[in-house]
C-alpha cells in the first residue's frame, strides 16, 4: 500500500510505503489529510494522504529534466513495448549504441524480447519496425508515480 505525500502547500510530492508514512507521523513531520475509515496502526489512523508540516522547496524538480534511467523508461512507456504494444521487459536503443546511440530519453524505448531481438543492432529503417510511442522526456510526476 502506498501513501501520497503532499507538500505543505498541498502540491503532490511523492508516494511512500505505509511504513515510511507511519514514521513520518511519529516524527511529526506530516499530518494525516485522508485516512482509511476504521483502521489504525497503534494510535495512528492508516493514512491514504499525508501533508508535510513544513514546506519543502522543490527547485530540483523545476527547470531540470529528469536524469535518464531504465526504471524511468519503464514508467514513461507504462510497461508496454514501444513497437508492438505488448508487455515490455527490455530497453532498446532506437539508434544502436554500436552506432553512437546513447542512453537518452530520445533514444531509448521499452521493448518486448521478441521485438528487441527482431530489431537487433539495426536502425528502424533497416528493420521496417515502427515506433508506437513518442520518444520524449517524461514529467517528474510520471517518474515518482503521481500520475
XYZ file of N, CA, C and O in Angstrom, residues 63-145:
332
model
N 12.809 23.183 -13.837
C 13.897 23.712 -14.643
C 14.938 22.681 -15.049
O 15.816 22.983 -15.825
N 14.862 21.499 -14.513
C 15.804 20.439 -14.878
C 15.029 19.252 -15.399
O 13.987 18.908 -14.866
N 15.561 18.627 -16.398
C 14.909 17.417 -16.880
C 15.354 16.238 -16.021
O 16.481 16.215 -15.529
N 14.497 15.268 -15.851
C 14.869 14.108 -15.032
C 16.032 13.358 -15.660
O 16.112 13.242 -16.886
N 16.929 12.821 -14.847
C 18.030 12.034 -15.404
C 17.501 10.722 -15.988
O 16.539 10.147 -15.471
N 18.120 10.263 -17.065
C 17.685 9.031 -17.719
C 17.918 7.840 -16.800
O 18.932 7.758 -16.094
N 16.976 6.898 -16.811
C 17.149 5.643 -16.080
C 16.297 4.573 -16.735
O 15.293 4.868 -17.397
N 16.685 3.323 -16.551
C 15.895 2.212 -17.091
C 14.503 2.192 -16.478
O 13.505 2.000 -17.166
N 14.448 2.402 -15.167
C 13.149 2.431 -14.482
C 12.284 3.569 -15.024
O 11.085 3.426 -15.202
N 12.918 4.701 -15.316
C 12.196 5.836 -15.874
C 11.602 5.522 -17.240
O 10.468 5.909 -17.539
N 12.355 4.813 -18.076
C 11.841 4.415 -19.396
C 10.638 3.484 -19.211
O 9.621 3.616 -19.891
N 10.746 2.557 -18.262
C 9.637 1.639 -17.977
C 8.389 2.414 -17.557
O 7.291 2.155 -18.044
N 8.555 3.392 -16.677
C 7.414 4.183 -16.212
C 6.854 5.066 -17.320
O 5.641 5.180 -17.487
N 7.740 5.697 -18.090
C 7.295 6.567 -19.189
C 6.459 5.778 -20.200
O 5.416 6.236 -20.650
N 6.924 4.568 -20.545
C 6.247 3.752 -21.554
C 5.147 2.873 -20.959
O 4.563 2.047 -21.661
N 4.915 3.020 -19.662
C 3.838 2.318 -18.946
C 3.927 0.798 -19.067
O 2.920 0.106 -19.155
N 5.141 0.288 -19.159
C 5.349 -1.157 -19.184
C 5.029 -1.825 -20.503
O 4.988 -3.047 -20.579
N 4.793 -1.030 -21.550
C 4.401 -1.599 -22.845
C 5.500 -1.447 -23.880
O 6.213 -0.439 -23.911
N 5.614 -2.449 -24.735
C 6.591 -2.436 -25.825
C 6.282 -1.275 -26.758
O 5.136 -1.084 -27.177
N 7.299 -0.514 -27.093
C 7.129 0.628 -27.987
C 6.936 0.243 -29.434
O 6.614 1.089 -30.265
N 7.115 -1.040 -29.771
C 6.976 -1.492 -31.149
C 5.662 -2.227 -31.393
O 4.958 -1.946 -32.350
N 5.315 -3.189 -30.521
C 4.114 -3.991 -30.762
C 2.992 -3.697 -29.762
O 1.865 -4.137 -29.967
N 3.298 -3.015 -28.676
C 2.280 -2.707 -27.675
C 2.080 -3.786 -26.631
O 1.267 -3.637 -25.730
N 2.832 -4.889 -26.750
C 2.760 -5.964 -25.756
C 3.500 -5.567 -24.488
O 3.934 -4.420 -24.329
N 3.666 -6.517 -23.599
C 4.367 -6.248 -22.344
C 5.864 -6.121 -22.599
O 6.493 -7.040 -23.107
N 6.425 -4.977 -22.232
C 7.846 -4.730 -22.453
C 8.676 -5.140 -21.256
O 8.244 -4.997 -20.118
N 9.875 -5.652 -21.518
C 10.739 -6.065 -20.405
C 12.211 -5.769 -20.645
O 13.046 -6.104 -19.820
N 12.551 -5.139 -21.761
C 13.941 -4.774 -22.020
C 13.995 -3.339 -22.545
O 13.013 -2.812 -23.039
N 15.163 -2.755 -22.461
C 15.375 -1.410 -23.003
C 16.031 -1.561 -24.369
O 17.014 -2.289 -24.514
N 15.466 -0.884 -25.371
C 16.047 -0.920 -26.710
C 16.514 0.481 -27.086
O 15.845 1.469 -26.785
N 17.672 0.543 -27.731
C 18.197 1.801 -28.240
C 17.736 1.938 -29.686
O 18.083 1.101 -30.528
N 16.928 2.968 -29.965
C 16.393 3.173 -31.305
C 17.547 3.345 -32.291
O 17.574 2.708 -33.338
N 18.497 4.188 -31.952
C 19.742 4.294 -32.719
C 20.757 3.467 -31.930
O 21.120 3.842 -30.819
N 21.180 2.313 -32.438
C 22.001 1.375 -31.663
C 23.237 2.008 -31.027
O 23.861 2.898 -31.605
N 23.583 1.522 -29.851
C 24.770 2.015 -29.143
C 26.032 1.798 -29.967
O 26.941 2.620 -29.947
N 26.087 0.690 -30.697
C 27.278 0.397 -31.507
C 27.457 1.408 -32.634
O 28.528 1.508 -33.217
N 26.407 2.179 -32.918
C 26.484 3.193 -33.974
C 26.418 4.604 -33.394
O 26.064 5.552 -34.081
N 26.705 4.708 -32.112
C 26.794 6.026 -31.492
C 25.574 6.462 -30.708
O 25.549 7.554 -30.161
N 24.550 5.632 -30.625
C 23.356 5.981 -29.859
C 23.611 5.847 -28.370
O 24.311 4.930 -27.931
N 23.080 6.747 -27.594
C 23.356 6.732 -26.161
C 22.130 6.458 -25.319
O 21.019 6.260 -25.831
N 22.349 6.447 -24.011
C 21.272 6.258 -23.044
C 20.595 7.603 -22.812
O 20.918 8.330 -21.869
N 19.660 7.952 -23.663
C 18.917 9.198 -23.524
C 17.434 8.901 -23.649
O 17.036 7.854 -24.179
N 16.623 9.831 -23.170
C 15.166 9.663 -23.273
C 14.729 9.577 -24.729
O 13.802 8.846 -25.059
N 15.402 10.330 -25.599
C 15.003 10.399 -27.000
C 15.535 9.243 -27.833
O 15.234 9.143 -29.020
N 16.322 8.337 -27.214
C 16.895 7.227 -27.971
C 16.554 5.861 -27.389
O 16.967 4.846 -27.941
N 15.817 5.800 -26.304
C 15.503 4.509 -25.691
C 14.005 4.301 -25.594
O 13.238 5.249 -25.423
N 13.622 3.055 -25.694
C 12.217 2.678 -25.634
C 12.119 1.308 -24.962
O 13.052 0.512 -25.035
N 11.021 1.059 -24.295
C 10.791 -0.255 -23.713
C 10.386 -1.212 -24.839
O 9.637 -0.827 -25.738
N 10.898 -2.431 -24.815
C 10.598 -3.400 -25.865
C 10.393 -4.782 -25.258
O 10.965 -5.106 -24.217
N 9.591 -5.579 -25.929
C 9.461 -6.982 -25.524
C 10.676 -7.721 -26.096
O 11.355 -7.215 -27.002
N 10.956 -8.890 -25.593
C 12.115 -9.655 -26.057
C 12.057 -9.950 -27.542
O 13.067 -9.883 -28.243
N 10.869 -10.256 -28.037
C 10.708 -10.613 -29.451
C 11.057 -9.433 -30.371
O 11.819 -9.578 -31.319
N 10.508 -8.259 -30.056
C 10.797 -7.075 -30.880
C 12.250 -6.638 -30.737
O 12.870 -6.212 -31.714
N 12.792 -6.755 -29.537
C 14.180 -6.364 -29.311
C 15.113 -7.267 -30.127
O 16.055 -6.792 -30.757
N 14.833 -8.560 -30.151
C 15.654 -9.483 -30.950
C 15.473 -9.226 -32.436
O 16.421 -9.320 -33.211
N 14.243 -8.930 -32.849
C 13.969 -8.666 -34.261
C 14.738 -7.436 -34.740
O 15.280 -7.420 -35.836
N 14.771 -6.404 -33.891
C 15.469 -5.177 -34.263
C 16.981 -5.366 -34.198
O 17.701 -4.929 -35.080
N 17.431 -6.040 -33.150
C 18.856 -6.316 -33.019
C 19.692 -5.057 -33.008
O 19.356 -4.070 -32.370
N 20.764 -5.060 -33.760
C 21.720 -3.959 -33.798
C 21.529 -3.121 -35.063
O 22.492 -2.679 -35.680
N 20.249 -2.952 -35.456
C 19.951 -2.220 -36.687
C 19.055 -1.026 -36.392
O 18.453 -0.928 -35.328
N 18.930 -0.144 -37.352
C 18.063 1.024 -37.206
C 16.630 0.637 -37.571
O 16.385 -0.436 -38.142
N 15.700 1.533 -37.271
C 14.302 1.273 -37.608
C 14.120 1.117 -39.116
O 13.364 0.254 -39.569
N 14.787 1.944 -39.889
C 14.671 1.870 -41.347
C 15.140 0.515 -41.875
O 14.559 -0.025 -42.814
N 16.175 -0.039 -41.281
C 16.715 -1.322 -41.733
C 15.816 -2.491 -41.356
O 15.852 -3.528 -42.008
N 15.017 -2.348 -40.306
C 14.172 -3.456 -39.848
C 12.724 -3.345 -40.300
O 12.008 -4.338 -40.305
N 12.298 -2.148 -40.642
C 10.899 -1.949 -41.019
C 9.971 -1.804 -39.812
O 8.761 -1.729 -39.968
N 10.535 -1.765 -38.622
C 9.718 -1.575 -37.420
C 9.314 -0.111 -37.290
O 10.020 0.781 -37.750
N 8.167 0.120 -36.653
C 7.706 1.480 -36.395
C 7.462 1.654 -34.916
O 6.964 0.739 -34.243
N 7.775 2.836 -34.417
C 7.508 3.146 -33.016
C 6.046 3.509 -32.827
O 5.474 4.255 -33.615
N 5.451 2.966 -31.758
C 4.059 3.284 -31.408
C 3.996 4.382 -30.361
O 2.918 4.836 -30.013
N 5.151 4.758 -29.817
C 5.202 5.753 -28.748
C 6.059 6.932 -29.172
O 6.876 6.829 -30.084
N 5.860 8.037 -28.474
C 6.679 9.224 -28.705
C 7.885 9.155 -27.778
O 7.734 8.945 -26.577
N 9.070 9.301 -28.345
C 10.285 9.322 -27.527
C 10.413 10.723 -26.955
O 10.639 11.688 -27.681
N 10.222 10.839 -25.642
C 10.183 12.145 -25.002
C 10.734 12.061 -23.591
O 10.834 10.977 -23.021
N 11.061 13.202 -23.052
C 11.480 13.289 -21.660
C 10.211 13.274 -20.819
O 9.316 14.096 -21.041
N 10.089 12.353 -19.875
C 8.868 12.299 -19.061
C 8.808 13.440 -18.049
O 9.825 14.063 -17.737
N 7.605 13.705 -17.563
C 7.442 14.692 -16.492
C 7.837 14.035 -15.175
O 7.749 12.821 -15.014
N 8.263 14.849 -14.222
C 8.663 14.330 -12.910
C 7.531 13.529 -12.275
O 7.766 12.510 -11.632
N 6.295 13.956 -12.447
C 5.150 13.278 -11.845
C 5.024 11.833 -12.313
O 4.610 10.960 -11.571
N 5.378 11.588 -13.565
C 5.322 10.225 -14.079
C 6.356 9.331 -13.410
O 6.118 8.142 -13.198
N 7.498 9.893 -13.058
C 8.587 9.103 -12.508
C 8.447 8.826 -11.019
O 9.014 7.878 -10.512
N 7.703 9.657 -10.304
C 7.513 9.413 -8.873
C 6.164 8.775 -8.602
O 5.773 8.629 -7.463
N 5.461 8.381 -9.673
C 4.222 7.621 -9.512
C 3.023 8.449 -9.116
O 2.080 7.927 -8.552
